[in-house]
Amino acid sequence: MSTTKPPVVFIHGLWLHPDSWQPWIERFAAAGYTAIAPGWPGVAATVADSRENPDAIADRGIDAVDAHYTDIISGLPAAPIVIGHSFGGMIAQKLLGEGTAAAAIGIDAAQIKGVLPLPLSSLHATLPVFRNPANIHRAVELTEDQFRYAFGNAVPELESKELFARYTIPAPGRPLFEAAVANFSLHSPAKVQTDRDTGAPLLLIAGGQDHTVPEVITKATLKQYRHTDAPTDLIEFPDRGHSLTIDHGWAEVADACLTWLAERGF
């Protein structure tokens, strides 16, 4: 019997460059995994280049991102473990439901079709996009203060400033508009096959202080999987915000993922 571990694909969410996964790649490599963190379609190789050319990522929707990662996965030697943060967590769930992933982890994952709670903090965090309907076709940048509210509210202000400077890039507005109307659209791209019968496990992780994806959204997402027999688990970090994958406590979250994977036979 082969003991080779499946590859790992990390998927970033809105406003963070894929470089934000580099510490995770190194930690997973130390645990025996080969990991990659490809950017969304249009995201440049560096943070600086992504900021200089925001139009390259503009108008990219959920289906385009899903297709992009499906294509990447098709070139891998085996079905991977997909680990996504925020909208990356939604994409990870879509890939799992489509049968292209061996397992998935959604960290503070954006709400999928069927999830009803919409806390005020989520509306406030995404206001930079929704304040202008034309942003559906544009790439939108966060200010330092907006990042502090949406990502860095549970860390010291100086750390939030440093994370903003190191990792933030413009993000397409389209995915947020698509998710916002998902429950009114029969064929929404935010729809996920939650009744999967492949047995591939899913872990959802919630940050208790998250303004952008409050834990009530993650718990409501978990309920969407009530009709599947496939393992579906939840881990909560009560004191963490949306920056939990990149701030000083990232290793605790990464180790929780590694422990869960080991428990699930990966």
XYZ file of N, CA and C in Angstrom:
798
model
N 0.843 -1.202 0.000
C 0.000 0.000 0.000
C 0.871 1.242 0.000
N 0.561 2.209 -0.885
C 1.355 3.430 -0.982
C 1.109 4.336 0.221
N 2.177 4.945 0.671
C 2.056 5.888 1.778
C 2.255 7.324 1.289
N 2.265 7.502 -0.029
C 2.439 8.839 -0.594
C 1.245 9.712 -0.240
N 1.522 10.875 0.267
C 0.443 11.800 0.619
C -0.058 12.506 -0.640
N -1.338 12.822 -0.710
C -1.849 13.555 -1.867
C -1.292 14.967 -1.892
N -1.229 15.571 -3.069
C -0.789 16.961 -3.135
C -1.801 17.876 -2.452
N -1.352 19.071 -2.118
C -2.210 20.067 -1.474
C -2.255 21.313 -2.351
N -3.454 21.829 -2.565
C -3.640 23.078 -3.310
C -4.266 24.099 -2.364
N -3.546 25.183 -2.114
C -4.070 26.277 -1.298
C -4.725 27.311 -2.213
N -5.890 27.811 -1.801
C -6.650 28.766 -2.606
C -6.933 30.009 -1.772
N -6.401 31.128 -2.203
C -6.609 32.373 -1.469
C -7.998 32.939 -1.762
N -8.393 33.899 -0.962
C -9.665 34.566 -1.163
C -9.468 35.972 -1.692
N -10.490 36.784 -1.567
C -10.420 38.163 -2.037
C -9.426 38.968 -1.207
N -8.684 39.806 -1.886
C -7.783 40.809 -1.302
C -6.466 40.275 -0.767
N -6.231 38.978 -0.831
C -4.945 38.447 -0.398
C -4.219 37.794 -1.568
N -2.933 38.075 -1.684
C -2.107 37.462 -2.722
C -1.787 36.015 -2.330
N -1.604 35.128 -3.308
C -1.262 33.738 -2.953
C 0.038 33.591 -2.181
N 0.914 34.578 -2.214
C 2.127 34.537 -1.385
C 1.798 34.403 0.094
N 0.579 34.777 0.467
C 0.176 34.683 1.874
C 0.155 33.236 2.366
N 0.163 32.280 1.447
C 0.172 30.864 1.817
C 1.579 30.301 1.996
N 2.623 31.075 1.716
C 3.969 30.508 1.727
C 4.348 29.847 3.057
N 4.061 30.462 4.209
C 4.372 29.770 5.474
C 3.647 28.427 5.601
N 2.430 28.353 5.093
C 1.682 27.095 5.119
C 2.341 26.053 4.223
N 2.777 26.472 3.047
C 3.436 25.539 2.128
C 4.650 24.906 2.807
N 5.412 25.730 3.495
C 6.609 25.226 4.173
C 6.248 24.293 5.326
N 5.195 24.627 6.058
C 4.803 23.774 7.192
C 4.255 22.436 6.689
N 3.481 22.469 5.626
C 2.947 21.232 5.072
C 4.059 20.398 4.438
N 5.049 21.051 3.841
C 6.188 20.319 3.287
C 6.928 19.569 4.390
N 7.063 20.215 5.551
C 7.728 19.571 6.683
C 6.945 18.352 7.175
N 5.643 18.338 6.889
C 4.798 17.208 7.289
C 4.675 16.167 6.176
N 5.407 16.372 5.079
C 5.439 15.369 4.026
C 4.535 15.609 2.839
N 3.927 16.796 2.755
C 3.038 17.109 1.642
C 3.757 17.974 0.604
N 3.409 17.769 -0.659
C 3.815 18.689 -1.715
C 2.668 19.656 -1.934
N 2.915 20.938 -1.721
C 1.837 21.925 -1.755
C 2.143 23.050 -2.732
N 1.084 23.579 -3.336
C 1.188 24.724 -4.227
C 0.089 25.721 -3.865
N 0.282 26.982 -4.253
C -0.721 28.019 -4.001
C -0.863 28.882 -5.250
N -1.504 28.360 -6.288
C -1.683 29.154 -7.510
C -2.650 30.301 -7.270
N -2.404 31.412 -7.918
C -3.296 32.556 -7.783
C -4.561 32.401 -8.604
N -5.541 33.215 -8.300
C -6.751 33.286 -9.109
C -6.378 33.715 -10.525
N -7.233 33.467 -11.498
C -6.927 33.925 -12.855
C -6.739 35.446 -12.891
N -5.637 35.866 -13.478
C -5.346 37.291 -13.578
C -4.456 37.830 -12.485
N -4.255 37.079 -11.396
C -3.399 37.543 -10.314
C -1.938 37.408 -10.740
N -1.173 38.479 -10.584
C 0.223 38.493 -10.995
C 1.101 37.742 -9.998
N 2.345 37.523 -10.392
C 3.258 36.713 -9.588
C 3.636 37.378 -8.273
N 3.570 38.697 -8.207
C 3.944 39.410 -6.990
C 2.825 40.339 -6.540
N 2.880 40.713 -5.280
C 1.918 41.675 -4.744
C 2.019 42.995 -5.497
N 3.238 43.460 -5.724
C 3.447 44.746 -6.388
C 2.851 44.742 -7.795
N 3.100 43.671 -8.543
C 2.575 43.603 -9.906
C 1.057 43.510 -9.917
N 0.489 42.817 -8.943
C -0.968 42.712 -8.858
C -1.595 44.072 -8.574
N -0.926 44.865 -7.756
C -1.442 46.200 -7.444
C -1.330 47.139 -8.641
N -0.302 46.936 -9.443
C -0.075 47.823 -10.584
C -1.015 47.526 -11.749
N -1.572 46.333 -11.797
C -2.437 45.958 -12.916
C -3.739 45.327 -12.429
N -4.573 46.110 -11.737
C -5.805 45.548 -11.177
C -6.794 45.067 -12.230
N -6.740 45.645 -13.444
C -7.696 45.246 -14.476
C -7.543 43.781 -14.875
N -6.370 43.196 -14.623
C -6.136 41.805 -15.019
C -7.024 40.830 -14.259
N -7.411 41.197 -13.052
C -8.259 40.311 -12.241
C -9.714 40.754 -12.221
N -10.005 41.916 -12.766
C -11.363 42.452 -12.728
C -12.339 41.553 -13.488
N -13.582 41.525 -13.000
C -14.694 40.843 -13.662
C -14.555 39.325 -13.686
N -13.720 38.778 -12.829
C -13.596 37.317 -12.722
C -14.602 36.826 -11.692
N -15.491 35.944 -12.112
C -16.521 35.443 -11.214
C -16.204 34.073 -10.647
N -17.124 33.554 -9.857
C -16.923 32.282 -9.154
C -16.676 31.141 -10.137
N -17.468 31.071 -11.212
C -17.299 29.980 -12.173
C -15.932 30.023 -12.839
N -15.448 31.234 -13.141
C -14.132 31.365 -13.774
C -13.026 30.892 -12.841
N -13.163 31.209 -11.560
C -12.160 30.787 -10.577
C -12.219 29.274 -10.396
N -13.421 28.727 -10.318
C -13.588 27.286 -10.183
C -12.977 26.550 -11.378
N -13.232 27.038 -12.574
C -12.684 26.409 -13.779
C -11.163 26.496 -13.805
N -10.633 27.613 -13.339
C -9.192 27.826 -13.296
C -8.513 26.782 -12.413
N -9.055 26.559 -11.229
C -8.453 25.584 -10.321
C -8.725 24.143 -10.769
N -9.864 23.914 -11.400
C -10.137 22.590 -11.958
C -9.084 22.229 -12.997
N -8.728 23.201 -13.822
C -7.699 22.974 -14.841
C -6.346 22.685 -14.197
N -6.013 23.428 -13.160
C -4.745 23.198 -12.454
C -4.717 21.792 -11.853
N -5.815 21.407 -11.222
C -5.892 20.097 -10.581
C -5.764 18.973 -11.604
N -6.270 19.194 -12.813
C -6.207 18.157 -13.842
C -4.771 17.795 -14.207
N -3.831 18.706 -13.921
C -2.434 18.443 -14.220
C -1.653 17.829 -13.076
N -2.319 17.573 -11.950
C -1.647 16.990 -10.796
C -1.638 15.463 -10.887
N -0.703 14.820 -10.211
C -0.606 13.358 -10.298
C -1.712 12.611 -9.564
N -2.423 13.284 -8.683
C -3.502 12.647 -7.921
C -4.484 13.725 -7.469
N -5.686 13.299 -7.113
C -6.667 14.246 -6.579
C -6.104 14.884 -5.319
N -6.125 16.203 -5.221
C -5.477 16.867 -4.098
C -6.397 17.122 -2.920
N -5.780 17.503 -1.829
C -6.457 18.151 -0.720
C -6.517 19.630 -1.080
N -7.695 20.237 -1.046
C -7.813 21.658 -1.348
C -8.135 22.408 -0.059
N -7.400 23.462 0.183
C -7.550 24.263 1.399
C -7.743 25.706 0.987
N -8.892 26.270 1.307
C -9.186 27.622 0.882
C -9.604 28.519 2.027
N -9.280 29.787 1.885
C -9.659 30.806 2.865
C -10.662 31.757 2.232
N -11.718 32.090 2.956
C -12.710 33.052 2.525
C -13.366 32.575 1.219
N -13.312 33.355 0.137
C -13.880 32.870 -1.117
C -13.119 31.651 -1.629
N -11.866 31.520 -1.249
C -11.137 30.307 -1.564
C -11.744 29.093 -0.886
N -12.341 29.310 0.292
C -13.023 28.231 0.990
C -14.288 27.797 0.286
N -14.984 28.759 -0.341
C -16.132 28.391 -1.164
C -15.682 27.572 -2.372
N -14.601 28.018 -3.034
C -14.098 27.299 -4.199
C -13.664 25.885 -3.805
N -13.043 25.749 -2.646
C -12.639 24.424 -2.170
C -13.851 23.503 -2.031
N -14.946 24.043 -1.518
C -16.161 23.240 -1.371
C -16.758 22.878 -2.726
N -16.702 23.801 -3.684
C -17.201 23.499 -5.018
C -16.378 22.372 -5.650
N -15.074 22.452 -5.536
C -14.205 21.431 -6.109
C -14.464 20.071 -5.477
N -14.695 20.062 -4.164
C -15.000 18.810 -3.470
C -16.307 18.232 -3.984
N -17.311 19.079 -4.111
C -18.613 18.624 -4.589
C -18.582 18.144 -6.022
N -17.654 18.677 -6.802
C -17.519 18.286 -8.209
C -16.663 17.028 -8.383
N -16.142 16.516 -7.269
C -15.403 15.263 -7.318
C -13.963 15.386 -7.749
N -13.415 16.597 -7.720
C -12.036 16.780 -8.173
C -11.039 16.847 -7.024
N -11.514 16.775 -5.791
C -10.633 16.859 -4.624
C -10.818 15.626 -3.741
N -9.731 15.216 -3.106
C -9.787 14.074 -2.191
C -10.314 14.476 -0.822
N -10.118 15.730 -0.461
C -10.597 16.287 0.801
C -10.540 17.800 0.670
N -11.273 18.494 1.523
C -11.272 19.956 1.458
C -11.359 20.552 2.854
N -10.754 21.717 2.981
C -10.838 22.516 4.201
C -11.228 23.931 3.804
N -12.307 24.425 4.377
C -12.753 25.798 4.142
C -12.562 26.617 5.408
N -11.671 27.596 5.356
C -11.340 28.420 6.516
C -12.053 29.764 6.397
N -12.962 30.027 7.324
C -13.784 31.247 7.233
C -14.329 31.395 5.819
N -14.935 30.321 5.325
C -15.350 30.256 3.928
C -16.544 31.163 3.641
N -16.502 31.832 2.502
C -17.605 32.675 2.057
C -18.879 31.852 1.955
N -20.014 32.505 2.162
C -21.262 31.774 2.220
C -21.642 31.205 0.863
N -22.148 29.977 0.878
C -22.603 29.295 -0.321
C -24.115 29.473 -0.454
N -24.644 29.111 -1.599
C -26.095 29.182 -1.803
C -26.802 28.335 -0.754
N -27.845 28.878 -0.167
C -28.602 28.182 0.866
C -28.332 28.694 2.267
N -27.212 29.384 2.441
C -26.880 29.965 3.735
C -27.596 31.307 3.857
N -28.398 31.455 4.895
C -29.272 32.629 5.010
C -28.749 33.751 5.904
N -28.047 33.465 6.999
C -27.622 34.569 7.868
C -26.748 35.582 7.127
N -27.007 36.861 7.367
C -26.210 37.927 6.774
C -25.962 38.986 7.852
N -25.001 38.755 8.728
C -24.735 39.671 9.835
C -24.335 41.065 9.346
N -24.624 42.050 10.161
C -24.296 43.431 9.809
C -22.798 43.618 9.592
N -21.987 42.893 10.358
C -20.541 43.054 10.195
C -20.091 42.609 8.807
N -20.749 41.597 8.243
C -20.423 41.144 6.887
C -20.755 42.230 5.873
N -21.897 42.857 6.058
C -22.284 43.942 5.154
C -21.292 45.091 5.235
N -20.874 45.422 6.447
C -19.919 46.523 6.629
C -18.569 46.175 6.005
N -18.132 44.929 6.173
C -16.826 44.512 5.658
C -16.780 44.543 4.142
N -17.915 44.275 3.497
C -17.952 44.226 2.038
C -18.497 45.496 1.399
N -18.790 46.501 2.209
C -19.318 47.766 1.695
C -18.425 48.416 0.643
N -17.091 48.311 0.740
C -16.258 48.908 -0.311
C -16.602 48.408 -1.718
N -17.135 47.202 -1.814
C -17.552 46.676 -3.118
C -18.989 47.076 -3.424
N -19.893 46.884 -2.478
C -21.314 47.056 -2.752
C -21.766 48.510 -2.834
N -20.930 49.435 -2.395
C -21.353 50.834 -2.445
C -21.515 51.342 -3.877
N -20.938 50.636 -4.853
C -21.057 51.044 -6.254
C -21.396 49.828 -7.112
N -22.610 49.760 -7.685
C -22.993 48.603 -8.494
C -22.040 48.322 -9.650
N -21.354 49.350 -10.131
C -20.415 49.155 -11.240
C -19.213 48.311 -10.831
N -19.026 48.131 -9.531
C -17.887 47.335 -9.056
C -18.007 45.855 -9.412
N -19.173 45.441 -9.893
C -19.296 44.056 -10.336
C -18.313 43.767 -11.465
N -17.953 44.781 -12.224
C -17.033 44.613 -13.352
C -15.620 45.092 -13.034
N -15.383 45.537 -11.820
C -14.110 46.158 -11.476
C -13.338 45.348 -10.432
N -12.073 45.691 -10.311
C -11.280 45.229 -9.179
C -11.268 46.339 -8.140
N -11.459 45.971 -6.888
C -11.609 46.943 -5.802
C -10.487 46.742 -4.784
N -9.882 47.826 -4.358
C -8.847 47.770 -3.327
C -9.441 48.158 -1.977
N -8.885 47.629 -0.918
C -9.245 48.046 0.438
C -8.264 49.107 0.916
N -8.762 50.016 1.730
C -7.866 50.923 2.431
C -7.328 50.199 3.662
N -6.344 50.795 4.288
C -5.782 50.196 5.500
C -6.842 50.064 6.588
N -7.698 51.068 6.733
C -8.752 51.012 7.744
C -9.801 49.956 7.403
N -10.135 49.824 6.124
C -11.095 48.809 5.712
C -10.548 47.410 5.955
N -9.268 47.227 5.694
C -8.634 45.938 5.970
C -8.646 45.656 7.467
N -8.407 46.670 8.261
C -8.408 46.513 9.720
C -9.763 45.988 10.195
N -10.848 46.515 9.636
C -12.172 46.048 10.055
C -12.457 44.644 9.521
N -12.171 44.415 8.256
C -12.569 43.168 7.610
C -11.667 41.990 7.953
N -10.372 42.258 8.183
C -9.409 41.187 8.420
C -8.746 41.276 9.793
N -8.246 42.455 10.139
C -7.319 42.578 11.248
C -7.889 43.049 12.565
N -9.194 42.886 12.767
C -9.817 43.396 13.989
C -9.402 42.650 15.252
N -8.907 41.402 15.109
C -8.569 40.603 16.290
C -7.072 40.566 16.572
N -6.312 41.395 15.867
C -4.866 41.474 16.098
C -4.504 42.913 16.420
N -3.316 43.149 16.990
C -2.908 44.529 17.261
C -2.901 45.379 15.989
N -3.142 46.671 16.148
C -3.245 47.556 14.989
C -1.974 47.548 14.146
N -0.817 47.520 14.784
C 0.432 47.517 14.036
C 0.546 46.264 13.173
N 0.151 45.127 13.723
C 0.203 43.890 12.939
C -0.746 43.966 11.755
N -1.929 44.526 11.955
C -2.870 44.679 10.855
C -2.268 45.533 9.740
N -1.595 46.607 10.113
C -0.935 47.468 9.123
C 0.131 46.692 8.349
N 0.899 45.877 9.044
C 1.967 45.108 8.405
C 1.398 44.069 7.443
N 0.327 43.402 7.849
C -0.301 42.408 6.989
C -0.895 43.068 5.747
N -1.495 44.223 5.937
C -2.056 44.980 4.816
C -0.968 45.310 3.803
N 0.164 45.799 4.288
C 1.261 46.183 3.399
C 1.884 44.981 2.695
N 1.919 43.843 3.368
C 2.637 42.677 2.837
C 1.813 41.881 1.831
N 0.507 41.756 2.052
C -0.250 40.763 1.298
C -1.428 41.269 0.471
N -1.930 42.468 0.696
C -3.183 42.842 0.052
C -3.004 43.227 -1.408
N -4.005 42.833 -2.195
C -4.063 43.168 -3.621
C -5.510 43.530 -3.967
N -5.744 44.165 -5.106
C -7.124 44.407 -5.534
C -7.849 43.087 -5.767
N -9.156 43.118 -5.628
C -9.959 41.902 -5.791
C -11.164 42.188 -6.675
N -11.583 41.200 -7.463
C -12.768 41.409 -8.306
C -14.023 41.522 -7.465
N -14.903 42.432 -7.852
C -16.158 42.575 -7.136
C -17.182 41.517 -7.499
N -17.070 40.930 -8.685
C -18.092 40.015 -9.184
C -18.438 38.873 -8.208
N -17.464 38.170 -7.602
C -17.848 37.065 -6.709
C -18.757 37.501 -5.559
N -18.529 38.680 -5.014
C -19.372 39.154 -3.922
C -20.796 39.430 -4.395
N -20.936 40.024 -5.571
C -22.274 40.262 -6.111
C -22.978 38.931 -6.400
N -22.232 37.952 -6.913
C -22.825 36.647 -7.202
C -23.296 35.963 -5.924
N -22.493 36.028 -4.874
C -22.866 35.402 -3.608
C -24.061 36.114 -2.976
N -24.133 37.430 -3.156
C -25.191 38.215 -2.522
C -26.578 37.843 -3.044
N -26.663 37.428 -4.299
C -27.970 37.104 -4.891
C -28.141 35.601 -5.074
N -27.270 34.805 -4.464
C -27.272 33.361 -4.691
C -28.613 32.712 -4.362
N -29.238 33.148 -3.270
C -30.473 32.501 -2.834
C -31.687 32.913 -3.662
N -31.477 33.826 -4.609
C -32.557 34.253 -5.503
C -32.313 33.777 -6.935
N -31.251 33.001 -7.118
C -30.850 32.551 -8.444
C -30.873 31.030 -8.506
N -31.608 30.482 -9.467
C -31.743 29.030 -9.576
C -30.404 28.368 -9.897
N -29.627 29.009 -10.742
C -28.363 28.419 -11.181
C -27.178 29.275 -10.715
N -27.193 29.653 -9.467
C -26.135 30.500 -8.928
C -24.786 29.793 -8.964
N -23.706 30.514 -9.335
C -22.369 29.923 -9.261
C -21.928 29.650 -7.828
N -22.641 30.206 -6.847
C -22.323 29.953 -5.442
C -22.955 28.655 -4.931
N -23.624 27.940 -5.802
C -24.228 26.660 -5.410
C -23.131 25.606 -5.282
N -23.207 24.822 -4.224
C -22.252 23.750 -3.953
C -23.020 22.449 -3.785
N -22.479 21.364 -4.312
C -23.117 20.060 -4.118
C -22.810 19.589 -2.703
N -23.756 19.797 -1.823
C -23.538 19.496 -0.406
C -23.960 18.082 -0.024
N -24.605 17.367 -0.930
C -25.034 16.002 -0.624
C -24.120 14.984 -1.300
N -22.820 15.341 -1.382
C -21.854 14.477 -2.067
C -21.862 13.070 -1.463
N -21.625 12.071 -2.306
C -21.628 10.685 -1.838
C -20.281 10.013 -2.078
N -19.242 10.805 -2.290
C -17.925 10.242 -2.575
C -17.191 9.812 -1.310
N -17.639 10.288 -0.151
C -16.943 9.984 1.092
C -15.787 10.914 1.373
N -15.485 11.816 0.441
C -14.382 12.758 0.640
C -14.727 13.717 1.774
N -13.854 13.846 2.769
C -14.186 14.635 3.964
C -14.026 16.140 3.765
N -14.759 16.881 4.558
C -14.711 18.341 4.558
C -14.543 18.834 5.990
N -13.651 19.793 6.165
C -13.497 20.496 7.436
C -13.812 21.967 7.229
N -14.669 22.511 8.063
C -14.945 23.947 8.084
C -14.327 24.534 9.345
N -13.675 25.672 9.193
C -13.037 26.352 10.322
C -13.648 27.736 10.462
N -14.021 28.091 11.703
C -14.660 29.371 11.977
C -13.824 30.198 12.940
N -13.714 31.476 12.642
C -13.091 32.418 13.559
C -14.164 33.167 14.326
N -14.148 33.066 15.624
C -15.218 33.630 16.442
C -15.303 35.140 16.437
N -14.207 35.826 16.042
C -14.204 37.283 15.989
C -14.225 37.806 14.560
N -14.484 36.926 13.603
C -14.444 37.300 12.190
C -15.583 38.257 11.857
N -15.245 39.427 11.316
C -16.257 40.372 10.859
C -16.776 40.026 9.475
N -15.915 39.509 8.607
C -16.282 39.272 7.218
C -17.120 38.013 7.054
N -16.696 36.925 7.696
C -17.457 35.669 7.689
C -17.659 35.243 9.140
N -18.603 35.841 9.830
C -18.853 35.481 11.227
C -19.176 33.995 11.371
N -18.917 33.465 12.556
C -19.092 32.030 12.767
C -20.518 31.564 12.519
N -21.499 32.454 12.609
C -22.881 32.055 12.333
C -23.017 31.623 10.879
N -22.235 32.223 9.988
C -22.258 31.815 8.585
C -21.645 30.430 8.423
N -20.517 30.194 9.093
C -19.868 28.884 8.998
C -20.763 27.786 9.563
N -21.423 28.061 10.674
C -22.307 27.052 11.262
C -23.531 26.796 10.381
N -24.014 27.860 9.721
C -25.125 27.675 8.788
C -24.669 26.891 7.558
N -23.415 27.075 7.156
C -22.863 26.297 6.046
C -22.803 24.826 6.418
N -22.361 24.545 7.634
C -22.287 23.163 8.103
C -23.648 22.472 7.986
N -24.717 23.183 8.299
C -26.059 22.605 8.241
C -26.459 22.241 6.817
N -25.859 22.900 5.830
C -26.170 22.589 4.442
C -25.714 21.177 4.070
N -24.818 20.604 4.871
C -24.288 19.269 4.592
C -25.014 18.175 5.372
N -26.156 18.472 5.913
C -26.856 17.513 6.771
C -27.339 16.281 6.000
N -27.392 16.352 4.666
C -27.900 15.220 3.899
C -26.784 14.350 3.313
N -25.551 14.612 3.677
C -24.459 13.783 3.197
C -23.957 12.855 4.296
N -23.539 11.671 3.879
C -22.928 10.743 4.829
C -21.418 10.928 4.886
N -20.873 11.768 4.011
C -19.433 12.019 4.001
C -19.040 12.808 5.244
N -17.865 12.537 5.798
C -17.439 13.252 7.012
C -17.398 14.760 6.801
N -18.048 15.491 7.693
C -18.093 16.952 7.619
C -17.916 17.483 9.034
N -16.804 18.175 9.275
C -16.434 18.568 10.636
C -16.289 20.082 10.760
N -16.306 20.537 11.997
C -16.166 21.964 12.302
C -15.157 22.150 13.427
N -14.260 23.108 13.245
C -13.342 23.531 14.298
C -13.512 25.036 14.473
N -13.626 25.474 15.711
C -13.805 26.896 16.000
C -12.578 27.456 16.720
N -12.186 28.659 16.314
C -11.153 29.426 17.004
C -11.823 30.702 17.523
N -12.294 30.680 18.772
C -13.166 31.747 19.278
C -12.576 33.144 19.228
N -11.260 33.271 19.347
C -10.651 34.599 19.464
C -10.006 35.088 18.171
N -10.307 34.450 17.059
C -9.617 34.784 15.819
C -10.527 35.514 14.845
N -9.907 36.401 14.049
C -10.618 37.136 13.020
C -10.320 36.581 11.640
N -10.660 37.348 10.613
C -10.531 36.878 9.235
C -9.063 36.746 8.804
N -8.165 37.326 9.567
C -6.733 37.233 9.249
C -6.096 35.968 9.805
N -6.888 35.023 10.271
C -6.345 33.872 11.004
C -5.368 33.013 10.203
N -5.387 33.100 8.879
C -4.435 32.318 8.086
C -3.104 33.026 7.882
N -3.035 34.310 8.209
C -1.825 35.086 7.904
C -1.243 35.811 9.109
N -1.968 35.882 10.213
C -1.462 36.660 11.344
C -0.558 35.804 12.227
N -0.185 36.328 13.379
C 0.802 35.659 14.223
C 0.351 34.280 14.706
N -0.938 33.996 14.641
C -1.440 32.704 15.091
C -1.707 31.713 13.973
N -1.191 31.982 12.769
C -1.495 31.121 11.619
C -1.094 29.659 11.856
N 0.031 29.440 12.570
C 0.545 28.079 12.738
C -0.433 27.210 13.538
N -1.142 27.803 14.469
C -2.129 27.053 15.247
C -3.233 26.524 14.338
N -3.660 27.354 13.389
C -4.700 26.938 12.445
C -4.146 25.881 11.497
N -2.934 26.098 11.001
C -2.312 25.128 10.099
C -2.149 23.771 10.775
N -1.718 23.789 12.020
C -1.528 22.516 12.742
C -2.858 21.811 12.991
N -3.915 22.576 13.213
C -5.236 21.964 13.368
C -5.658 21.269 12.072
N -5.318 21.890 10.947
C -5.619 21.268 9.648
C -4.821 19.987 9.465
N -3.537 20.032 9.810
C -2.688 18.848 9.675
C -3.171 17.711 10.575
N -3.581 18.050 11.789
C -4.094 17.029 12.709
C -5.366 16.401 12.158
N -6.260 17.231 11.651
C -7.510 16.720 11.080
C -7.230 15.815 9.879
N -6.317 16.225 9.013
C -5.970 15.403 7.857
C -5.423 14.054 8.277
N -4.561 14.048 9.299
C -4.021 12.786 9.790
C -5.128 11.896 10.348
N -6.066 12.505 11.064
C -7.176 11.734 11.630
C -8.067 11.153 10.537
N -8.112 11.835 9.390
C -8.940 11.375 8.288
C -8.174 10.487 7.301
N -6.949 10.113 7.679
C -6.204 9.165 6.880
C -5.377 9.742 5.762
N -5.096 11.062 5.849
C -4.276 11.725 4.833
C -2.894 12.101 5.376
